[in-house]
Tab-separated table of C-alpha atoms and ligand atoms in Angstrom:
chain	number	residue	atom	x	y	z
E	844	MET	CA	0.000	0.000	0.000
E	845	LYS	CA	1.311	3.433	-0.917
E	846	ASP	CA	1.907	5.770	2.041
E	847	PHE	CA	1.586	3.116	4.743
E	848	ILE	CA	2.910	4.629	7.960
E	849	TRP	CA	5.356	2.789	10.187
E	850	GLY	CA	5.818	4.946	13.239
E	851	VAL	CA	6.293	5.083	16.972
E	852	ALA	CA	4.132	6.709	19.641
E	853	THR	CA	4.810	8.712	22.797
E	854	ALA	CA	2.922	11.105	25.093
E	855	ALA	CA	3.893	14.482	26.553
E	856	ALA	CA	3.445	13.661	30.239
E	857	GLN	CA	5.459	10.480	29.826
E	858	ILE	CA	8.514	11.870	28.053
E	859	GLU	CA	8.848	15.647	28.244
E	860	GLY	CA	9.824	16.403	31.837
E	861	ALA	CA	10.453	20.159	32.328
E	862	PHE	CA	7.251	20.023	34.362
E	863	ASN	CA	7.521	23.587	35.583
E	864	GLU	CA	9.779	25.244	33.025
E	865	ASP	CA	9.243	28.057	30.546
E	866	GLY	CA	5.787	28.903	31.836
E	867	LYS	CA	4.209	25.441	31.808
E	868	GLY	CA	1.322	25.044	34.270
E	869	LEU	CA	0.907	21.914	36.379
E	870	ASN	CA	-1.244	19.085	35.110
E	871	ILE	CA	-3.174	16.503	37.109
E	872	TRP	CA	-0.378	13.912	36.846
E	873	ASP	CA	2.193	16.393	38.182
E	874	VAL	CA	-0.044	16.786	41.218
E	875	PHE	CA	-1.315	13.197	41.555
E	876	SER	CA	2.213	11.790	41.451
E	877	ARG	CA	3.036	13.883	44.527
E	878	ILE	CA	0.454	12.058	46.626
E	879	PRO	CA	2.302	9.336	48.532
E	880	GLY	CA	1.440	5.819	47.417
E	881	THR	CA	0.041	6.675	43.991
E	882	ILE	CA	3.091	5.809	41.863
E	883	ARG	CA	5.458	2.880	42.268
E	884	ASN	CA	8.695	3.882	44.022
E	885	GLY	CA	7.363	7.414	44.409
E	886	ASP	CA	8.442	8.143	40.806
E	887	ARG	CA	7.350	11.428	39.260
E	888	PRO	CA	7.133	12.727	35.693
E	889	ASP	CA	9.212	15.825	36.538
E	890	VAL	CA	12.132	14.893	34.270
E	891	ALA	CA	11.028	11.715	32.460
E	892	CYS	CA	13.060	11.457	29.209
E	893	ASP	CA	13.756	15.179	29.246
E	894	SER	CA	12.359	15.375	25.729
E	895	TYR	CA	11.517	19.021	26.232
E	896	HIS	CA	15.260	19.663	26.051
E	897	LYS	CA	16.368	16.599	24.111
E	898	TRP	CA	13.757	16.554	21.367
E	899	LYS	CA	16.453	16.745	18.699
E	900	GLU	CA	17.905	13.508	20.027
E	901	ASP	CA	14.443	11.981	19.716
E	902	VAL	CA	14.205	13.112	16.097
E	903	LYS	CA	17.602	11.529	15.448
E	904	LEU	CA	16.353	8.215	16.869
E	905	LEU	CA	13.284	8.453	14.634
E	906	LYS	CA	15.475	9.007	11.592
E	907	ASP	CA	17.726	6.085	12.545
E	908	LEU	CA	14.680	3.841	12.791
E	909	GLY	CA	13.499	4.989	9.384
E	910	VAL	CA	9.936	5.659	10.546
E	911	ASN	CA	7.719	7.849	8.377
E	912	GLY	CA	5.338	8.840	11.168
E	913	TYR	CA	5.606	10.000	14.775
E	914	ARG	CA	2.656	10.129	17.133
E	915	TYR	CA	3.139	12.435	20.113
E	916	SER	CA	0.895	14.527	22.287
E	917	VAL	CA	0.915	18.202	23.144
E	918	SER	CA	0.570	19.265	26.741
E	919	TRP	CA	-2.481	21.444	27.336
E	920	SER	CA	-0.933	23.147	30.373
E	921	ARG	CA	2.296	23.887	28.491
E	922	ILE	CA	0.271	25.791	25.913
E	923	LEU	CA	-2.342	27.213	28.288
E	924	PRO	CA	-0.887	27.158	31.819
E	925	GLU	CA	-4.311	27.755	33.343
E	926	GLY	CA	-6.118	25.593	30.809
E	927	LYS	CA	-7.787	28.643	29.251
E	928	GLY	CA	-7.022	32.314	28.733
E	929	GLN	CA	-3.408	33.337	28.394
E	930	ILE	CA	-1.303	31.418	25.850
E	931	ASN	CA	2.259	30.435	26.788
E	932	GLN	CA	4.093	31.277	23.561
E	933	LYS	CA	7.192	29.291	24.545
E	934	GLY	CA	5.087	26.165	24.890
E	935	LEU	CA	3.457	26.627	21.523
E	936	ASP	CA	6.850	27.348	19.912
E	937	TYR	CA	8.233	24.102	21.286
E	938	TYR	CA	5.570	22.060	19.506
E	939	ARG	CA	5.808	24.094	16.344
E	940	ARG	CA	9.562	23.532	16.133
E	941	LEU	CA	9.210	19.822	16.751
E	942	THR	CA	6.406	19.480	14.216
E	943	ASP	CA	8.188	21.487	11.519
E	944	THR	CA	11.396	19.507	12.014
E	945	LEU	CA	9.521	16.221	11.650
E	946	ALA	CA	7.686	17.389	8.549
E	947	GLU	CA	10.964	18.492	6.950
E	948	ALA	CA	12.435	15.065	7.672
E	949	GLY	CA	9.522	13.329	5.958
E	950	ILE	CA	8.154	12.004	9.252
E	951	ALA	CA	4.400	12.637	9.321
E	952	PRO	CA	3.508	14.526	12.524
E	953	ASN	CA	0.533	12.893	14.257
E	954	ILE	CA	-0.597	14.968	17.234
E	955	THR	CA	-2.795	13.853	20.110
E	956	LEU	CA	-4.428	16.769	21.890
E	957	TYR	CA	-5.212	15.021	25.134
E	958	HIS	CA	-3.195	12.182	26.572
E	959	TRP	CA	-4.528	12.305	30.161
E	960	ASP	CA	-2.804	15.491	31.372
E	961	LEU	CA	-5.576	17.937	32.242
E	962	PRO	CA	-4.313	21.332	33.438
E	963	TYR	CA	-4.515	21.313	37.223
E	964	GLU	CA	-6.148	24.755	37.215
E	965	LEU	CA	-9.083	23.227	35.334
E	966	GLU	CA	-9.258	20.318	37.753
E	967	ARG	CA	-9.729	22.918	40.465
E	968	LEU	CA	-12.844	24.014	38.582
E	969	GLY	CA	-14.235	20.489	38.506
E	970	GLY	CA	-12.178	19.143	35.626
E	971	TRP	CA	-13.968	16.599	33.448
E	972	LEU	CA	-17.003	16.771	35.748
E	973	ASN	CA	-17.707	20.360	34.742
E	974	ARG	CA	-19.638	20.510	31.471
E	975	ASP	CA	-17.785	23.716	30.552
E	976	VAL	CA	-14.667	21.602	30.045
E	977	ALA	CA	-16.003	20.716	26.591
E	978	ASP	CA	-15.694	24.355	25.516
E	979	TRP	CA	-12.342	24.830	27.253
E	980	PHE	CA	-11.049	21.825	25.334
E	981	ALA	CA	-12.460	23.045	22.023
E	982	ASP	CA	-10.808	26.459	22.536
E	983	TYR	CA	-7.482	24.796	23.311
E	984	ALA	CA	-7.827	22.457	20.329
E	985	ASP	CA	-8.510	25.394	18.058
E	986	ILE	CA	-5.313	27.126	19.197
E	987	VAL	CA	-3.335	24.005	18.303
E	988	PHE	CA	-5.116	23.576	14.938
E	989	LYS	CA	-4.327	27.163	13.981
E	990	ASN	CA	-0.777	27.382	15.263
E	991	ILE	CA	0.654	24.034	14.233
E	992	PRO	CA	-0.104	23.994	10.536
E	993	ASN	CA	2.313	21.201	9.611
E	994	ALA	CA	0.593	18.480	11.606
E	995	GLN	CA	-0.874	15.841	9.308
E	996	MET	CA	-3.117	14.065	11.783
E	997	PHE	CA	-4.879	15.133	14.946
E	998	ALA	CA	-6.453	12.835	17.500
E	999	THR	CA	-8.655	14.644	19.975
E	1000	HIS	CA	-8.283	12.105	22.761
E	1001	ASN	CA	-6.199	9.106	23.625
E	1002	GLU	CA	-7.923	6.240	25.421
E	1003	PRO	CA	-10.792	8.075	27.090
E	1004	ILE	CA	-11.180	5.158	29.498
E	1005	ALA	CA	-8.172	6.481	31.421
E	1006	THR	CA	-10.236	9.516	32.398
E	1007	TYR	CA	-12.995	7.188	33.586
E	1008	VAL	CA	-10.417	5.337	35.691
E	1009	GLY	CA	-9.247	8.656	37.162
E	1010	TYR	CA	-12.756	9.645	38.271
E	1011	ALA	CA	-14.343	6.269	39.073
E	1012	LEU	CA	-11.603	3.916	40.200
E	1013	LYS	CA	-9.044	6.169	41.930
E	1014	GLY	CA	-6.215	4.448	40.029
E	1015	PHE	CA	-5.272	7.349	37.770
E	1016	ALA	CA	-5.211	11.130	38.154
E	1017	PRO	CA	-7.128	12.953	39.524
E	1018	GLY	CA	-7.906	10.023	41.857
E	1019	PHE	CA	-11.670	10.046	42.504
E	1020	GLY	CA	-13.646	6.879	43.125
E	1021	LEU	CA	-17.294	7.201	42.131
E	1022	GLU	CA	-18.893	5.393	39.201
E	1023	LYS	CA	-21.163	8.380	38.653
E	1024	TYR	CA	-18.144	10.657	38.339
E	1025	GLY	CA	-16.526	8.298	35.857
E	1026	ARG	CA	-19.619	8.226	33.684
E	1027	GLN	CA	-20.083	12.002	33.818
E	1028	ALA	CA	-16.416	12.525	32.955
E	1029	ASN	CA	-16.827	10.137	30.012
E	1030	HIS	CA	-19.763	12.098	28.696
E	1031	ASN	CA	-18.114	15.490	29.011
E	1032	LEU	CA	-14.965	14.171	27.394
E	1033	LEU	CA	-16.880	12.809	24.410
E	1034	LEU	CA	-18.665	16.120	24.140
E	1035	SER	CA	-15.321	17.921	24.148
E	1036	HIS	CA	-14.261	15.668	21.288
E	1037	GLY	CA	-17.380	16.570	19.316
E	1038	LYS	CA	-16.885	20.272	19.876
E	1039	ALA	CA	-13.227	20.096	18.875
E	1040	VAL	CA	-14.130	18.272	15.658
E	1041	GLU	CA	-16.701	20.977	14.908
E	1042	ARG	CA	-14.029	23.667	15.314
E	1043	PHE	CA	-11.589	21.703	13.175
E	1044	ARG	CA	-14.092	21.409	10.328
E	1045	SER	CA	-15.130	25.030	10.463
E	1046	GLY	CA	-11.469	26.097	10.357
E	1047	GLY	CA	-10.937	24.270	7.062
E	1048	ASN	CA	-7.825	22.504	8.340
E	1049	LYS	CA	-6.102	20.310	5.762
E	1050	ALA	CA	-4.958	17.658	8.240
E	1051	LYS	CA	-7.042	14.607	9.233
E	1052	ILE	CA	-8.937	14.295	12.480
E	1053	GLY	CA	-9.881	11.265	14.541
E	1054	ILE	CA	-9.904	9.780	18.031
E	1055	VAL	CA	-8.013	6.953	19.702
E	1056	VAL	CA	-9.973	4.286	21.596
E	1057	ASP	CA	-8.315	1.158	22.956
E	1058	ILE	CA	-9.814	-2.294	22.634
E	1059	TRP	CA	-8.903	-5.047	25.087
E	1060	ASN	CA	-11.281	-7.726	23.918
E	1061	ARG	CA	-12.769	-9.725	26.814
E	1062	VAL	CA	-13.104	-13.361	25.854
E	1063	PRO	CA	-15.064	-15.938	27.905
E	1064	ALA	CA	-12.817	-18.543	29.577
E	1065	ASP	CA	-15.533	-21.094	28.873
E	1066	PRO	CA	-17.342	-20.258	25.655
E	1067	CYS	CA	-20.086	-22.748	26.583
E	1068	SER	CA	-20.836	-20.985	29.866
E	1069	GLU	CA	-23.637	-18.449	29.518
E	1070	ALA	CA	-22.375	-16.567	32.559
E	1071	ASP	CA	-18.872	-16.228	31.087
E	1072	VAL	CA	-20.217	-15.104	27.720
E	1073	ARG	CA	-22.480	-12.557	29.367
E	1074	LEU	CA	-19.633	-11.262	31.568
E	1075	ALA	CA	-17.323	-10.799	28.584
E	1076	LYS	CA	-19.994	-8.958	26.608
E	1077	GLU	CA	-20.849	-6.707	29.506
E	1078	GLN	CA	-17.225	-5.849	30.221
E	1079	ASN	CA	-16.650	-5.062	26.551
E	1080	GLY	CA	-19.720	-2.823	26.539
E	1081	LEU	CA	-18.655	-0.963	29.668
E	1082	ALA	CA	-15.101	-0.525	28.361
E	1083	HIS	CA	-14.624	0.254	24.646
E	1084	GLY	CA	-18.391	0.164	24.049
E	1085	SER	CA	-18.786	3.262	26.242
E	1086	TYR	CA	-16.980	5.226	23.543
E	1087	LEU	CA	-17.432	3.386	20.267
E	1088	SER	CA	-21.247	3.261	20.505
E	1089	PRO	CA	-21.754	7.029	20.809
E	1090	LEU	CA	-18.887	7.846	18.447
E	1091	PHE	CA	-19.753	5.487	15.607
E	1092	CYS	CA	-23.293	4.175	16.164
E	1093	GLY	CA	-25.029	7.348	17.309
E	1094	GLU	CA	-26.283	5.798	20.546
E	1095	TYR	CA	-25.279	5.209	24.145
E	1096	ASN	CA	-24.088	1.700	24.841
E	1097	LYS	CA	-26.821	-0.597	26.106
E	1098	TYR	CA	-24.635	-2.206	28.788
E	1099	VAL	CA	-23.709	1.229	30.122
E	1100	GLU	CA	-27.356	2.335	30.148
E	1101	GLU	CA	-28.411	-0.882	31.859
E	1102	MET	CA	-25.707	-0.579	34.505
E	1103	MET	CA	-26.580	3.063	35.231
E	1104	ARG	CA	-30.281	2.187	35.562
E	1105	ARG	CA	-29.506	-0.708	37.873
E	1106	ARG	CA	-27.317	1.453	40.071
E	1107	GLY	CA	-29.535	4.518	39.962
E	1108	ILE	CA	-26.819	6.628	38.320
E	1109	LYS	CA	-27.994	9.755	36.543
E	1110	ILE	CA	-25.660	12.074	34.689
E	1111	GLU	CA	-26.077	15.382	32.913
E	1112	ARG	CA	-26.641	15.046	29.170
E	1113	GLN	CA	-28.403	17.399	26.815
E	1114	ASP	CA	-30.333	17.004	23.595
E	1115	GLY	CA	-27.994	17.367	20.680
E	1116	ASP	CA	-24.959	15.975	22.529
E	1117	LEU	CA	-25.078	12.670	20.701
E	1118	SER	CA	-25.107	14.231	17.275
E	1119	LEU	CA	-22.089	16.382	18.147
E	1120	ILE	CA	-20.254	13.356	19.541
E	1121	GLY	CA	-21.027	11.272	16.476
E	1122	ALA	CA	-19.763	13.748	13.860
E	1123	PRO	CA	-17.960	11.983	10.977
E	1124	LEU	CA	-14.219	11.441	11.440
E	1125	ASP	CA	-11.348	10.912	9.021
E	1126	PHE	CA	-9.766	8.018	10.894
E	1127	TYR	CA	-10.095	5.795	13.903
E	1128	GLY	CA	-7.001	5.217	16.041
E	1129	LEU	CA	-6.908	1.765	17.583
E	1130	ASN	CA	-4.678	1.118	20.582
E	1131	CYS	CA	-4.334	-2.602	20.986
E	1132	TYR	CA	-2.035	-4.550	23.273
E	1133	ASN	CA	-3.718	-7.823	24.167
E	1134	ARG	CA	-6.952	-9.683	24.794
E	1135	VAL	CA	-8.307	-10.471	28.257
E	1136	VAL	CA	-9.756	-13.880	29.103
E	1137	VAL	CA	-12.462	-13.594	31.789
E	1138	SER	CA	-14.322	-16.067	33.925
E	1139	SER	CA	-17.460	-15.608	36.014
E	1140	ARG	CA	-16.180	-18.234	38.434
E	1141	PRO	CA	-13.722	-17.115	41.109
E	1142	ASP	CA	-12.305	-20.641	41.379
E	1143	VAL	CA	-11.203	-20.726	37.728
E	1144	ASP	CA	-7.529	-19.986	37.040
E	1145	VAL	CA	-7.701	-18.156	33.729
E	1146	LYS	CA	-4.004	-18.678	32.985
E	1147	LYS	CA	-4.460	-22.405	33.311
E	1148	VAL	CA	-7.371	-22.302	30.884
E	1149	ILE	CA	-5.234	-20.420	28.374
E	1150	SER	CA	-2.384	-22.947	28.718
E	1151	GLN	CA	-4.736	-25.904	28.396
E	1152	ASN	CA	-5.951	-24.407	25.136
E	1153	GLY	CA	-2.408	-24.200	23.809
E	1154	GLY	CA	-1.797	-20.532	24.681
E	1155	ASN	CA	1.624	-19.014	25.352
E	1156	PHE	CA	2.950	-16.451	27.785
E	1157	LEU	CA	5.810	-13.972	27.806
E	1158	ASP	CA	8.275	-13.793	30.728
E	1159	ASN	CA	6.326	-10.869	32.175
E	1160	GLY	CA	3.245	-13.074	32.578
E	1161	ASN	CA	1.301	-11.481	29.683
E	1162	GLU	CA	-0.405	-13.837	27.304
E	1163	LEU	CA	1.283	-13.844	23.894
E	1164	TYR	CA	-1.930	-13.761	21.908
E	1165	PRO	CA	-1.085	-13.097	18.268
E	1166	ASP	CA	-4.525	-12.141	17.026
E	1167	ALA	CA	-5.307	-9.248	19.372
E	1168	ILE	CA	-5.086	-6.644	16.599
E	1169	TYR	CA	-7.021	-8.748	14.106
E	1170	ASP	CA	-9.836	-9.407	16.587
E	1171	ALA	CA	-10.028	-5.755	17.632
E	1172	LEU	CA	-10.280	-4.595	14.020
E	1173	LYS	CA	-13.115	-7.039	13.496
E	1174	ILE	CA	-14.926	-5.761	16.582
E	1175	ALA	CA	-14.608	-2.164	15.439
E	1176	ARG	CA	-15.913	-2.977	11.965
E	1177	ASP	CA	-18.585	-5.567	12.758
E	1178	GLU	CA	-19.914	-4.417	16.118
E	1179	TYR	CA	-19.410	-0.666	15.909
E	1180	LYS	CA	-19.702	0.013	12.176
E	1181	VAL	CA	-16.292	1.658	11.925
E	1182	ASP	CA	-15.896	2.044	8.163
E	1183	ILE	CA	-13.201	4.706	7.970
E	1184	PRO	CA	-9.410	4.236	7.685
E	1185	VAL	CA	-7.836	2.783	10.805
E	1186	TYR	CA	-4.384	3.390	12.241
E	1187	ILE	CA	-2.968	1.135	14.918
E	1188	THR	CA	-1.982	4.071	17.105
E	1189	GLU	CA	-0.368	1.968	19.833
E	1190	ASN	CA	0.900	-1.575	20.195
E	1191	GLY	CA	3.848	-2.828	22.182
E	1192	VAL	CA	4.880	-4.594	25.339
E	1193	GLY	CA	6.450	-3.656	28.670
E	1194	PHE	CA	8.908	-5.480	30.893
E	1195	GLU	CA	10.390	-4.773	34.276
E	1196	ASN	CA	13.586	-6.663	33.522
E	1197	GLU	CA	15.324	-7.044	30.205
E	1198	LYS	CA	18.274	-9.243	29.335
E	1199	VAL	CA	21.610	-7.461	28.942
E	1200	GLU	CA	24.444	-9.167	27.064
E	1201	ASP	CA	27.739	-7.549	26.067
E	1202	GLY	CA	26.341	-4.191	27.073
E	1203	MET	CA	23.349	-4.498	24.713
E	1204	ILE	CA	19.749	-4.943	25.840
E	1205	ARG	CA	18.610	-8.132	24.130
E	1206	ASP	CA	14.848	-7.712	24.386
E	1207	GLU	CA	14.028	-10.848	22.419
E	1208	GLN	CA	10.644	-11.155	24.062
E	1209	ARG	CA	9.622	-7.784	22.672
E	1210	ILE	CA	10.795	-8.877	19.235
E	1211	ALA	CA	8.746	-12.093	19.509
E	1212	TYR	CA	5.701	-10.061	20.501
E	1213	LEU	CA	6.141	-7.641	17.608
E	1214	LYS	CA	6.621	-10.415	15.060
E	1215	SER	CA	3.386	-12.045	16.077
E	1216	ALA	CA	1.553	-8.706	16.084
E	1217	PHE	CA	2.789	-7.960	12.551
E	1218	GLU	CA	1.625	-11.333	11.357
E	1219	SER	CA	-1.854	-10.652	12.666
E	1220	LEU	CA	-1.816	-7.154	11.201
E	1221	GLY	CA	-0.781	-8.612	7.855
E	1222	ARG	CA	-3.655	-11.064	7.913
E	1223	ALA	CA	-6.097	-8.220	8.556
E	1224	ILE	CA	-4.690	-6.127	5.713
E	1225	ASN	CA	-4.772	-9.084	3.329
E	1226	GLU	CA	-8.403	-9.627	4.208
E	1227	GLY	CA	-9.186	-6.071	3.244
E	1228	PHE	CA	-9.221	-4.156	6.528
E	1229	ASP	CA	-8.374	-0.558	5.703
E	1230	VAL	CA	-5.362	-0.148	8.011
E	1231	ARG	CA	-3.156	2.762	6.991
E	1232	GLY	CA	-0.427	2.676	9.604
E	1233	TYR	CA	1.099	1.243	12.750
E	1234	PHE	CA	2.669	3.156	15.651
E	1235	LEU	CA	4.769	1.152	18.074
E	1236	TRP	CA	4.623	2.078	21.753
E	1237	SER	CA	7.215	3.421	22.433
E	1238	LEU	CA	10.320	5.252	21.236
E	1239	THR	CA	12.004	5.221	24.651
E	1240	ASP	CA	11.253	3.797	28.085
E	1241	ASN	CA	9.262	6.471	29.866
E	1242	PHE	CA	7.013	7.445	32.760
E	1243	GLU	CA	4.556	4.557	32.729
E	1244	TRP	CA	1.873	6.208	34.894
E	1245	ASN	CA	1.308	4.276	38.143
E	1246	ALA	CA	4.154	1.915	37.346
E	1247	GLY	CA	6.560	4.860	37.260
E	1248	TYR	CA	9.853	4.078	35.542
E	1249	SER	CA	9.873	0.405	36.458
E	1250	MET	CA	7.787	-0.775	33.495
E	1251	LYS	CA	9.709	-0.337	30.250
E	1252	PHE	CA	8.098	-0.172	26.831
E	1253	GLY	CA	10.869	1.450	24.783
E	1254	LEU	CA	12.905	0.516	21.742
E	1255	HIS	CA	15.518	2.584	23.579
E	1256	THR	CA	16.240	3.264	27.222
E	1257	ARG	CA	15.425	6.583	28.820
E	1258	ASP	CA	18.977	7.736	28.184
E	1259	ARG	CA	18.448	6.741	24.554
E	1260	GLN	CA	20.553	3.639	24.418
E	1261	LYS	CA	19.374	1.371	21.611
E	1262	LYS	CA	17.855	-2.043	22.383
E	1263	ALA	CA	17.929	-5.040	20.022
E	1264	SER	CA	14.261	-4.380	19.184
E	1265	ALA	CA	15.198	-1.011	17.656
E	1266	ASP	CA	17.374	-2.812	15.086
E	1267	PHE	CA	14.633	-5.348	14.519
E	1268	TYR	CA	12.033	-2.621	13.895
E	1269	ARG	CA	14.369	-0.642	11.618
E	1270	ASP	CA	14.992	-3.742	9.479
E	1271	TRP	CA	11.312	-4.623	9.515
E	1272	ILE	CA	10.339	-1.193	8.276
E	1273	SER	CA	12.889	-1.145	5.499
E	1274	SER	CA	11.652	-4.464	4.137
E	1275	HIS	CA	7.913	-3.774	4.584
E	1276	ARG	CA	7.553	-0.191	3.410
E	1277	ASP	CA	4.291	-0.992	1.633
E	1278	GLY	CA	2.634	-2.246	4.808
E	1279	ARG	CA	2.458	-5.853	3.620
E	1280	CYS	CA	3.519	-8.093	6.492
P	576	LIG	C1	-2.065	3.916	26.857
P	576	LIG	C2	-1.245	4.889	26.876
P	576	LIG	C3	0.204	4.830	27.075
P	576	LIG	C4	0.777	3.706	27.895
P	576	LIG	C5	0.905	2.435	27.112
P	576	LIG	C6	1.571	1.316	27.854
P	576	LIG	O1	-2.631	4.433	25.896
P	576	LIG	O2	-2.310	3.095	27.662
P	576	LIG	O3	-1.504	5.597	25.742
P	576	LIG	O4	0.329	6.030	27.708
P	576	LIG	O5	2.005	4.075	28.348
P	576	LIG	O6	-0.349	2.001	26.731
P	576	LIG	O7	0.819	0.936	28.950
């Protein structure tokens, strides 16, 4: 396929550091990570990979890999320290320089507007629980659309479920724990997406716009058990269904509606919200790492079931399930009517320990994972799925949210030392330019 993109993906809060430099305002992860017990080893994103200062080194790594796309996010509070109002010109200039440099190097700039780092000043106003956030986001998005003209793709949001987790399950920033909050945050976030898309279209921007939703397909441990099948369906509905139904099917997900009715949860929605949320997009970004086998029976050891069925595991305990991407593409197309071009916007694997030999990190397990993912991707493309690109997570080890720096996903270390997988990916790209795997 002409113009297939082989890229890598990163996110501002995970790589940039410089958390309080050159006018940047705090975001909710800067603050959350300062609460004792939230992040493993008390790690903080303050410095991360120092990409704010070392972005040229990152571009060099991208060139060495031979990628023709780079997916990164811009930090809302670096551009608008208070989330709205006064623009921080130095922040905007940073992203403009990076984007222009990539474009000149023939590396398509693919910008995510929101990768979980809400400006803390907006959190103080209620954050994603305040319906006004949809307009604040649209205003911010518009500033980026107008000031970064060389971007080729924009995603409004990355994995909206992370915001749900931050408001309903305490696990992520800002750290609330009410289902009702999670559901309200979801709604306001989707609305912010719709309003940003509206602004993008009215501005006549020549780039493409989409959204990134992850799919971790829940599969019943016992496909003959009605309870397992029902559990898997419900979990899928409550997870990716929460987003894909309103975005692509023009309706709220039935499992979400059922759950809210059962639990007496009411949230604020207005007429017209759904049609804004469901506005046509240019692409769908699929983040896909693995499937999840679920059982309704607490006495069932899911790992055992997988092994008995011939499944394999990586050293980190993750299942090595080759068809995760293929299955997720099928779900998007068949269950949620996604009929626009798809980019795999994230795929990769993390380890706490990696083998070092003769001073080189021999991350063979990552290579095995990638090979099997590419095979599955190839099968999907051969069968006619309209996949236009693949972005590997991630360029360097980075701040992996609650896992801090202990979970490593990079083709390079944080100090930019190359791992064996970087050579593997470079060679893979050069022999599969056309996207055939
Ligand atoms: C994710 C995030 C990344 C993670 C990656 C590895 O979308 O979950 O986009 O920020 O670091 O997925 O867990």
